[in-house]
Amino acid sequence: MTTAKSRFTRTRVGKTLVVTTAAAAVAVGSVTGAQAFADPAEAVPEQGGQTAGSVYANRIIAPTSLIAGAARGQEYTYWSPGSDERLHLSTATLLEPKGKTPSAGWPVLVWAHASNGWNQSCAPSKTRNGADDAAVTRLLKQGYAVISPDYAAVGMPGAPQYSDVSATAHNIVDAVRAGSDVGESDLSPKWAVVGEGQGASAAVELARNGASWQSGRLDFRGATATSIPAGYDDLVTNLSPSSQPVPTGVVADVLYTLAAQEPDDVKSILSTRGTALVEQARTLCSAALAKEIGGTQLADLVSRPLSSNAKLAAALRKSLAIPSRGFSRPVLMSQRLMDPTVVVPTSLEYVTQAQFASNKVTMKTYLTGDDAAARKQERSAVDAYLEDLF
């Protein structure tokens, strides 16, 4: 296979790393500029100068395509390893806030988003999500530069790293390494993670290991984690025809996890309905998949327990587990009482246990059944916690 290094040459112009290729200049999605990205399917094992966190290519985002609160932005691809022990190309967006750049550079937050789908078309760099845009805009207006990663190998055939907590966390660290390159002197070495859903799992993992995984002058300060999918490893590995009902959003996450496995590993356990929905999960983003799920529950997805495939169950339990102790950096764990994306009692139990087990954990719950009020209180708690981290 011809490596990416031999097919592309790189030159730096100002703050933009330009990749020269035979491909014509094109516009991708709503971002215009010279096409500088390789197909992630062409990623190869580390060799020939490819290293985790190194930039493959980047481009300036057109001002008309910036979200509210952003003064400038870049989209970039970078190398990051998956649970398959291969380097993959991943994409992230770096946005800088309006105003004068501080002398020490903008403090950096990573918006570790919740799952929106397994297909590449569902990645934040390919499709706009109103909730994500609102969250990033709020952070920009508070004076943070924001990095939004797609996560490694989304849409890759046989890519279990989609549901691998450690691989996602490593991907975030590599996004910050690469972002510090394309952002250069505009960015402070101080950074933190704001995680939700799938991103919350990675944020918790980083509170334990991020400081030891970073490199150079990067200074990881801590994390916030909302809607933590606690117990998801048990939920998936105990999947069976007798599984209890869960919110539709959790059913969708399970389908995406199953879709990310090798087809031969799951076909023997899936029901007819499960087979159809897993196939749809390979192409549909979360909102569309939720409509297809309708009233389907976990028990309807399988004809036999997932544990009947012992190797698959063991691999999933390892990749989906999140730590509850041993944290080296502060982490805010927040859970609303009304949350359709997680099994709330399980998440509350996890957060409580984590707080008792580690003095690095701050627990927040909101004693209201009003979703709008709870979300407002949660945003305030996250904002105040982030301010203290920096």
Tab-separated table of C-alpha atoms in Angstrom:
chain	number	residue	atom	x	y	z
A	1	MET	CA	0.000	0.000	0.000
A	2	THR	CA	1.283	3.486	-0.811
A	3	THR	CA	1.577	5.507	2.368
A	4	ALA	CA	0.064	8.945	2.785
A	5	LYS	CA	3.507	10.406	3.272
A	6	SER	CA	4.725	9.358	-0.179
A	7	ARG	CA	1.600	10.635	-1.960
A	8	PHE	CA	1.401	14.107	-0.391
A	9	THR	CA	3.838	16.915	0.290
A	10	ARG	CA	3.301	19.481	3.010
A	11	THR	CA	4.281	23.131	3.228
A	12	ARG	CA	3.382	25.740	5.847
A	13	VAL	CA	1.856	29.035	4.806
A	14	GLY	CA	1.235	31.360	7.752
A	15	LYS	CA	-0.855	29.319	10.184
A	16	THR	CA	-2.197	26.933	7.572
A	17	LEU	CA	-0.625	23.598	6.751
A	18	VAL	CA	-1.278	23.087	3.048
A	19	VAL	CA	-1.207	19.628	1.496
A	20	THR	CA	-0.425	19.546	-2.199
A	21	THR	CA	-2.172	16.791	-4.129
A	22	ALA	CA	-3.312	16.030	-7.629
A	23	ALA	CA	-6.934	16.432	-6.511
A	24	ALA	CA	-8.652	19.602	-7.676
A	25	ALA	CA	-9.725	22.268	-5.202
A	26	VAL	CA	-13.222	21.495	-4.011
A	27	ALA	CA	-15.749	22.544	-1.390
A	28	VAL	CA	-16.671	20.011	1.277
A	29	GLY	CA	-19.996	20.427	3.071
A	30	SER	CA	-20.385	24.021	4.169
A	31	VAL	CA	-16.629	24.549	4.471
A	32	THR	CA	-14.888	25.920	1.430
A	33	GLY	CA	-11.228	25.770	0.561
A	34	ALA	CA	-8.636	23.493	-0.966
A	35	GLN	CA	-9.384	19.850	-0.330
A	36	ALA	CA	-6.638	18.666	1.983
A	37	PHE	CA	-7.946	15.468	3.497
A	38	ALA	CA	-7.258	11.844	2.688
A	39	ASP	CA	-9.958	9.207	2.890
A	40	PRO	CA	-9.789	7.799	6.468
A	41	ALA	CA	-10.029	4.331	4.937
A	42	GLU	CA	-6.500	4.859	3.590
A	43	ALA	CA	-4.987	5.158	7.067
A	44	VAL	CA	-2.127	2.750	7.690
A	45	PRO	CA	-0.176	1.544	10.753
A	46	GLU	CA	2.331	3.987	12.202
A	47	GLN	CA	5.324	4.251	9.918
A	48	GLY	CA	7.189	6.736	7.753
A	49	GLY	CA	6.784	9.688	10.120
A	50	GLN	CA	3.132	9.100	11.009
A	51	THR	CA	2.671	9.545	14.749
A	52	ALA	CA	-0.307	9.923	17.045
A	53	GLY	CA	-1.319	13.565	17.329
A	54	SER	CA	0.518	14.675	14.188
A	55	VAL	CA	-1.336	16.838	11.663
A	56	TYR	CA	-2.033	15.334	8.265
A	57	ALA	CA	-3.715	18.387	6.733
A	58	ASN	CA	-5.752	21.454	7.652
A	59	ARG	CA	-7.738	24.271	6.105
A	60	ILE	CA	-9.261	27.572	7.129
A	61	ILE	CA	-13.042	27.594	7.639
A	62	ALA	CA	-14.745	30.285	5.596
A	63	PRO	CA	-16.058	33.149	7.789
A	64	THR	CA	-19.580	32.590	6.458
A	65	SER	CA	-19.480	29.014	7.786
A	66	LEU	CA	-18.429	29.866	11.338
A	67	ILE	CA	-20.918	29.367	14.160
A	68	ALA	CA	-21.932	32.218	16.452
A	69	GLY	CA	-19.185	33.313	18.818
A	70	ALA	CA	-16.289	32.205	16.590
A	71	ALA	CA	-13.832	34.719	15.141
A	72	ARG	CA	-11.904	32.181	13.088
A	73	GLY	CA	-11.609	28.456	12.683
A	74	GLN	CA	-9.749	25.578	11.118
A	75	GLU	CA	-10.668	22.016	10.297
A	76	TYR	CA	-7.840	19.505	10.420
A	77	THR	CA	-7.098	15.829	10.119
A	78	TYR	CA	-4.646	14.068	12.386
A	79	TRP	CA	-3.441	10.589	13.236
A	80	SER	CA	-4.821	8.713	16.229
A	81	PRO	CA	-4.735	5.028	17.184
A	82	GLY	CA	-7.818	2.877	17.542
A	83	SER	CA	-8.411	-0.220	19.605
A	84	ASP	CA	-7.312	-2.177	16.532
A	85	GLU	CA	-3.742	-0.897	17.196
A	86	ARG	CA	-3.664	0.933	13.866
A	87	LEU	CA	-3.411	4.650	13.239
A	88	HIS	CA	-6.467	6.214	11.655
A	89	LEU	CA	-7.118	9.648	10.252
A	90	SER	CA	-9.592	11.608	12.322
A	91	THR	CA	-11.014	15.083	11.853
A	92	ALA	CA	-11.463	17.911	14.339
A	93	THR	CA	-12.499	21.545	14.255
A	94	LEU	CA	-10.673	24.307	16.110
A	95	LEU	CA	-12.617	27.523	16.751
A	96	GLU	CA	-11.232	30.647	18.393
A	97	PRO	CA	-13.415	33.201	20.195
A	98	LYS	CA	-13.859	36.847	19.324
A	99	GLY	CA	-11.712	39.420	21.035
A	100	LYS	CA	-8.023	40.038	21.588
A	101	THR	CA	-5.941	36.901	22.057
A	102	PRO	CA	-4.582	36.734	25.643
A	103	SER	CA	-0.810	36.966	25.984
A	104	ALA	CA	-0.749	33.343	27.192
A	105	GLY	CA	-3.109	32.248	24.412
A	106	TRP	CA	-6.724	31.149	24.575
A	107	PRO	CA	-7.404	28.409	27.151
A	108	VAL	CA	-8.618	25.325	25.291
A	109	LEU	CA	-11.738	23.254	25.852
A	110	VAL	CA	-12.527	20.059	24.002
A	111	TRP	CA	-16.237	19.632	23.318
A	112	ALA	CA	-16.511	15.839	23.622
A	113	HIS	CA	-19.927	15.377	22.068
A	114	ALA	CA	-22.441	12.606	22.579
A	115	SER	CA	-22.898	9.911	19.958
A	116	ASN	CA	-24.759	11.016	16.858
A	117	GLY	CA	-24.140	7.970	14.710
A	118	TRP	CA	-21.633	5.540	13.363
A	119	ASN	CA	-21.624	6.687	9.736
A	120	GLN	CA	-19.127	9.354	8.658
A	121	SER	CA	-21.994	11.582	7.539
A	122	CYS	CA	-23.057	11.864	11.205
A	123	ALA	CA	-19.730	13.323	12.372
A	124	PRO	CA	-19.778	16.962	13.576
A	125	SER	CA	-17.462	18.044	10.752
A	126	LYS	CA	-19.973	16.722	8.208
A	127	THR	CA	-23.317	17.779	9.666
A	128	ARG	CA	-24.432	20.617	11.908
A	129	ASN	CA	-26.125	19.753	15.193
A	130	GLY	CA	-28.095	22.496	16.897
A	131	ALA	CA	-27.390	21.277	20.425
A	132	ASP	CA	-23.656	20.931	19.759
A	133	ASP	CA	-23.493	24.346	18.101
A	134	ALA	CA	-25.250	25.937	21.091
A	135	ALA	CA	-22.850	24.286	23.544
A	136	VAL	CA	-19.770	25.337	21.584
A	137	THR	CA	-21.078	28.886	21.123
A	138	ARG	CA	-21.593	29.222	24.875
A	139	LEU	CA	-18.003	28.119	25.523
A	140	LEU	CA	-16.618	30.470	22.868
A	141	LYS	CA	-18.465	33.421	24.389
A	142	GLN	CA	-16.822	32.629	27.724
A	143	GLY	CA	-13.386	33.111	26.170
A	144	TYR	CA	-12.288	29.565	25.366
A	145	ALA	CA	-10.919	28.174	22.136
A	146	VAL	CA	-12.918	25.034	21.391
A	147	ILE	CA	-11.782	21.818	19.714
A	148	SER	CA	-14.543	19.496	18.472
A	149	PRO	CA	-13.264	16.058	17.395
A	150	ASP	CA	-15.213	13.619	15.227
A	151	TYR	CA	-13.630	10.661	17.098
A	152	ALA	CA	-11.386	8.145	15.388
A	153	ALA	CA	-12.484	5.892	12.539
A	154	VAL	CA	-16.193	6.752	12.608
A	155	GLY	CA	-17.708	4.828	9.712
A	156	MET	CA	-14.792	2.455	9.245
A	157	PRO	CA	-15.738	-1.193	8.622
A	158	GLY	CA	-14.935	-3.307	11.670
A	159	ALA	CA	-14.056	-0.275	13.791
A	160	PRO	CA	-14.734	-1.183	17.435
A	161	GLN	CA	-12.971	1.988	18.541
A	162	TYR	CA	-16.286	3.772	17.952
A	163	SER	CA	-17.451	2.232	21.219
A	164	ASP	CA	-14.042	1.993	22.912
A	165	VAL	CA	-13.788	4.452	25.803
A	166	SER	CA	-9.991	4.437	25.957
A	167	ALA	CA	-9.613	4.847	22.176
A	168	THR	CA	-12.013	7.815	22.227
A	169	ALA	CA	-10.096	9.391	25.105
A	170	HIS	CA	-6.776	8.930	23.278
A	171	ASN	CA	-8.378	10.481	20.199
A	172	ILE	CA	-9.237	13.582	22.227
A	173	VAL	CA	-5.659	13.952	23.499
A	174	ASP	CA	-4.369	13.603	19.934
A	175	ALA	CA	-6.873	16.226	18.753
A	176	VAL	CA	-5.417	18.649	21.315
A	177	ARG	CA	-1.833	17.816	20.277
A	178	ALA	CA	-2.671	18.442	16.635
A	179	GLY	CA	-4.743	21.500	17.493
A	180	SER	CA	-1.814	23.049	19.333
A	181	ASP	CA	0.134	22.720	16.083
A	182	VAL	CA	-2.413	24.330	13.776
A	183	GLY	CA	-3.369	26.926	16.425
A	184	GLU	CA	0.252	27.737	17.237
A	185	SER	CA	0.763	30.757	19.520
A	186	ASP	CA	-2.968	31.572	19.690
A	187	LEU	CA	-3.571	28.699	22.117
A	188	SER	CA	-2.624	28.274	25.762
A	189	PRO	CA	-1.153	24.910	26.797
A	190	LYS	CA	-3.935	24.730	29.427
A	191	TRP	CA	-6.838	22.541	28.341
A	192	ALA	CA	-9.839	20.699	29.729
A	193	VAL	CA	-12.632	18.463	28.451
A	194	VAL	CA	-16.376	19.058	28.458
A	195	GLY	CA	-17.966	15.664	27.836
A	196	GLU	CA	-21.547	14.569	27.250
A	197	GLY	CA	-22.825	11.023	26.704
A	198	GLN	CA	-20.181	9.070	24.805
A	199	GLY	CA	-17.904	12.062	25.290
A	200	ALA	CA	-18.572	11.983	29.045
A	201	SER	CA	-17.185	8.450	29.236
A	202	ALA	CA	-14.011	9.667	27.530
A	203	ALA	CA	-13.846	12.720	29.803
A	204	VAL	CA	-13.962	10.485	32.876
A	205	GLU	CA	-11.226	8.284	31.396
A	206	LEU	CA	-9.115	11.390	30.800
A	207	ALA	CA	-9.588	12.550	34.389
A	208	ARG	CA	-7.745	9.370	35.263
A	209	ASN	CA	-5.134	9.136	32.477
A	210	GLY	CA	-5.077	12.365	30.464
A	211	ALA	CA	-2.200	13.925	32.370
A	212	SER	CA	0.053	10.942	31.647
A	213	TRP	CA	-1.011	10.727	27.981
A	214	GLN	CA	-0.408	14.362	27.056
A	215	SER	CA	2.980	15.497	25.840
A	216	GLY	CA	5.186	18.545	25.491
A	217	ARG	CA	3.959	21.684	27.218
A	218	LEU	CA	0.286	20.669	27.302
A	219	ASP	CA	-1.300	21.185	30.725
A	220	PHE	CA	-4.472	19.122	31.266
A	221	ARG	CA	-6.565	20.775	33.984
A	222	GLY	CA	-9.557	18.436	34.365
A	223	ALA	CA	-12.960	17.521	32.983
A	224	THR	CA	-16.704	17.845	33.250
A	225	ALA	CA	-18.970	14.910	32.413
A	226	THR	CA	-22.739	15.090	31.915
A	227	SER	CA	-25.146	12.254	31.061
A	228	ILE	CA	-22.496	9.630	31.845
A	229	PRO	CA	-23.572	6.270	30.359
A	230	ALA	CA	-22.647	4.392	33.524
A	231	GLY	CA	-23.242	0.659	33.458
A	232	TYR	CA	-23.346	0.648	29.674
A	233	ASP	CA	-20.789	-2.160	29.609
A	234	ASP	CA	-23.140	-4.335	31.688
A	235	LEU	CA	-26.146	-3.302	29.623
A	236	VAL	CA	-24.504	-4.359	26.357
A	237	THR	CA	-22.774	-7.520	27.524
A	238	ASN	CA	-25.957	-8.705	29.275
A	239	LEU	CA	-28.084	-8.047	26.188
A	240	SER	CA	-30.604	-10.870	25.844
A	241	PRO	CA	-34.236	-11.619	24.935
A	242	SER	CA	-35.083	-10.797	28.570
A	243	SER	CA	-33.347	-7.371	28.723
A	244	GLN	CA	-35.382	-4.697	30.503
A	245	PRO	CA	-36.803	-1.612	28.717
A	246	VAL	CA	-34.570	1.456	28.413
A	247	PRO	CA	-34.993	4.887	26.745
A	248	THR	CA	-34.924	4.950	22.936
A	249	GLY	CA	-31.663	6.894	22.975
A	250	VAL	CA	-29.984	4.034	24.830
A	251	VAL	CA	-31.382	1.507	22.326
A	252	ALA	CA	-29.839	3.618	19.549
A	253	ASP	CA	-26.450	3.600	21.283
A	254	VAL	CA	-26.584	-0.188	21.595
A	255	LEU	CA	-27.380	-0.475	17.893
A	256	TYR	CA	-24.410	1.731	17.011
A	257	THR	CA	-22.179	-0.394	19.229
A	258	LEU	CA	-23.367	-3.576	17.523
A	259	ALA	CA	-22.987	-1.967	14.088
A	260	ALA	CA	-19.335	-1.189	14.887
A	261	GLN	CA	-18.497	-4.861	15.453
A	262	GLU	CA	-17.490	-7.350	12.811
A	263	PRO	CA	-20.756	-8.570	11.196
A	264	ASP	CA	-19.852	-12.228	11.746
A	265	ASP	CA	-19.502	-11.578	15.491
A	266	VAL	CA	-23.085	-10.371	15.922
A	267	LYS	CA	-25.178	-12.031	13.229
A	268	SER	CA	-25.717	-15.227	15.214
A	269	ILE	CA	-27.287	-13.391	18.162
A	270	LEU	CA	-29.473	-10.870	16.305
A	271	SER	CA	-33.182	-11.305	15.736
A	272	THR	CA	-34.705	-10.430	12.379
A	273	ARG	CA	-35.693	-7.032	13.773
A	274	GLY	CA	-32.253	-6.546	15.284
A	275	THR	CA	-30.520	-7.400	12.019
A	276	ALA	CA	-32.582	-4.803	10.153
A	277	LEU	CA	-31.957	-2.074	12.720
A	278	VAL	CA	-28.223	-2.773	12.949
A	279	GLU	CA	-28.029	-2.396	9.179
A	280	GLN	CA	-29.854	0.932	9.431
A	281	ALA	CA	-27.536	2.023	12.238
A	282	ARG	CA	-24.650	1.809	9.792
A	283	THR	CA	-26.088	4.677	7.739
A	284	LEU	CA	-28.579	6.658	9.853
A	285	CYS	CA	-27.737	9.390	12.338
A	286	SER	CA	-29.338	9.367	15.788
A	287	ALA	CA	-32.535	11.334	15.112
A	288	ALA	CA	-33.388	9.265	12.037
A	289	LEU	CA	-32.484	6.005	13.753
A	290	ALA	CA	-34.712	6.861	16.729
A	291	LYS	CA	-37.667	7.115	14.359
A	292	GLU	CA	-36.882	3.698	12.902
A	293	ILE	CA	-36.557	2.189	16.375
A	294	GLY	CA	-40.034	3.324	17.364
A	295	GLY	CA	-41.176	1.111	20.224
A	296	THR	CA	-38.490	-1.535	19.710
A	297	GLN	CA	-36.747	-2.502	22.925
A	298	LEU	CA	-33.422	-4.181	23.694
A	299	ALA	CA	-35.067	-7.576	24.149
A	300	ASP	CA	-36.412	-7.358	20.579
A	301	LEU	CA	-32.928	-6.978	19.074
A	302	VAL	CA	-31.578	-10.434	19.853
A	303	SER	CA	-32.679	-14.044	19.627
A	304	ARG	CA	-30.012	-15.273	22.032
A	305	PRO	CA	-27.837	-13.641	24.731
A	306	LEU	CA	-24.808	-11.675	23.583
A	307	SER	CA	-22.876	-13.570	26.250
A	308	SER	CA	-23.211	-16.689	24.084
A	309	ASN	CA	-20.301	-15.173	22.164
A	310	ALA	CA	-17.869	-15.102	25.095
A	311	LYS	CA	-15.040	-13.482	23.136
A	312	LEU	CA	-17.248	-10.612	21.939
A	313	ALA	CA	-18.719	-10.101	25.407
A	314	ALA	CA	-15.278	-9.931	27.010
A	315	ALA	CA	-13.997	-7.467	24.409
A	316	LEU	CA	-17.020	-5.204	24.802
A	317	ARG	CA	-16.882	-5.269	28.591
A	318	LYS	CA	-13.263	-4.147	28.456
A	319	SER	CA	-13.776	-1.434	25.844
A	320	LEU	CA	-16.965	0.050	27.337
A	321	ALA	CA	-15.977	0.178	31.025
A	322	ILE	CA	-15.433	3.583	32.635
A	323	PRO	CA	-13.351	4.133	35.775
A	324	SER	CA	-14.806	5.168	39.125
A	325	ARG	CA	-11.549	5.772	41.009
A	326	GLY	CA	-7.864	6.529	40.520
A	327	PHE	CA	-8.365	10.015	39.064
A	328	SER	CA	-5.351	12.297	38.715
A	329	ARG	CA	-7.282	15.419	37.713
A	330	PRO	CA	-10.507	17.002	38.996
A	331	VAL	CA	-13.742	15.900	37.353
A	332	LEU	CA	-17.281	17.190	37.696
A	333	MET	CA	-19.832	14.374	37.318
A	334	SER	CA	-23.302	15.726	36.683
A	335	GLN	CA	-26.624	13.933	36.257
A	336	ARG	CA	-30.133	15.323	35.789
A	337	LEU	CA	-33.110	13.415	37.174
A	338	MET	CA	-34.818	13.444	33.785
A	339	ASP	CA	-32.472	12.290	31.013
A	340	PRO	CA	-33.596	10.237	27.979
A	341	THR	CA	-30.033	9.399	26.949
A	342	VAL	CA	-29.037	7.250	29.936
A	343	VAL	CA	-30.488	4.889	32.539
A	344	VAL	CA	-30.739	7.547	35.249
A	345	PRO	CA	-30.760	5.312	38.402
A	346	THR	CA	-27.601	3.534	37.200
A	347	SER	CA	-25.862	6.816	36.406
A	348	LEU	CA	-26.779	8.312	39.789
A	349	GLU	CA	-25.466	5.220	41.576
A	350	TYR	CA	-22.181	5.409	39.643
A	351	VAL	CA	-21.669	9.123	40.314
A	352	THR	CA	-22.353	8.631	44.023
A	353	GLN	CA	-19.881	5.756	44.280
A	354	ALA	CA	-17.232	7.692	42.340
A	355	GLN	CA	-17.526	10.665	44.667
A	356	PHE	CA	-17.078	8.459	47.727
A	357	ALA	CA	-14.098	6.697	46.113
A	358	SER	CA	-12.116	9.766	45.003
A	359	ASN	CA	-11.622	13.283	46.335
A	360	LYS	CA	-11.049	14.399	42.746
A	361	VAL	CA	-14.756	13.894	41.966
A	362	THR	CA	-17.387	16.592	42.417
A	363	MET	CA	-20.954	15.302	42.128
A	364	LYS	CA	-23.851	17.467	40.970
A	365	THR	CA	-27.540	16.576	40.776
A	366	TYR	CA	-30.508	18.889	40.379
A	367	LEU	CA	-33.612	18.368	42.496
A	368	THR	CA	-36.145	19.265	39.858
A	369	GLY	CA	-38.221	17.250	37.434
A	370	ASP	CA	-38.432	20.239	35.099
A	371	ASP	CA	-36.028	19.416	32.272
A	372	ALA	CA	-35.481	23.026	31.179
A	373	ALA	CA	-34.705	24.128	34.745
A	374	ALA	CA	-32.372	21.179	35.297
A	375	ARG	CA	-30.475	21.884	32.073
A	376	LYS	CA	-30.072	25.542	33.038
A	377	GLN	CA	-28.740	24.579	36.471
A	378	GLU	CA	-26.387	22.043	34.915
A	379	ARG	CA	-24.980	24.582	32.438
A	380	SER	CA	-24.320	27.002	35.308
A	381	ALA	CA	-22.582	24.283	37.325
A	382	VAL	CA	-20.386	23.290	34.365
A	383	ASP	CA	-19.476	26.910	33.575
A	384	ALA	CA	-18.499	27.652	37.184
A	385	TYR	CA	-16.458	24.454	37.436
A	386	LEU	CA	-14.545	25.213	34.241
A	387	GLU	CA	-13.728	28.706	35.448
A	388	ASP	CA	-12.227	27.223	38.617
A	389	LEU	CA	-10.149	24.731	36.590
A	390	PHE	CA	-8.364	27.536	34.779
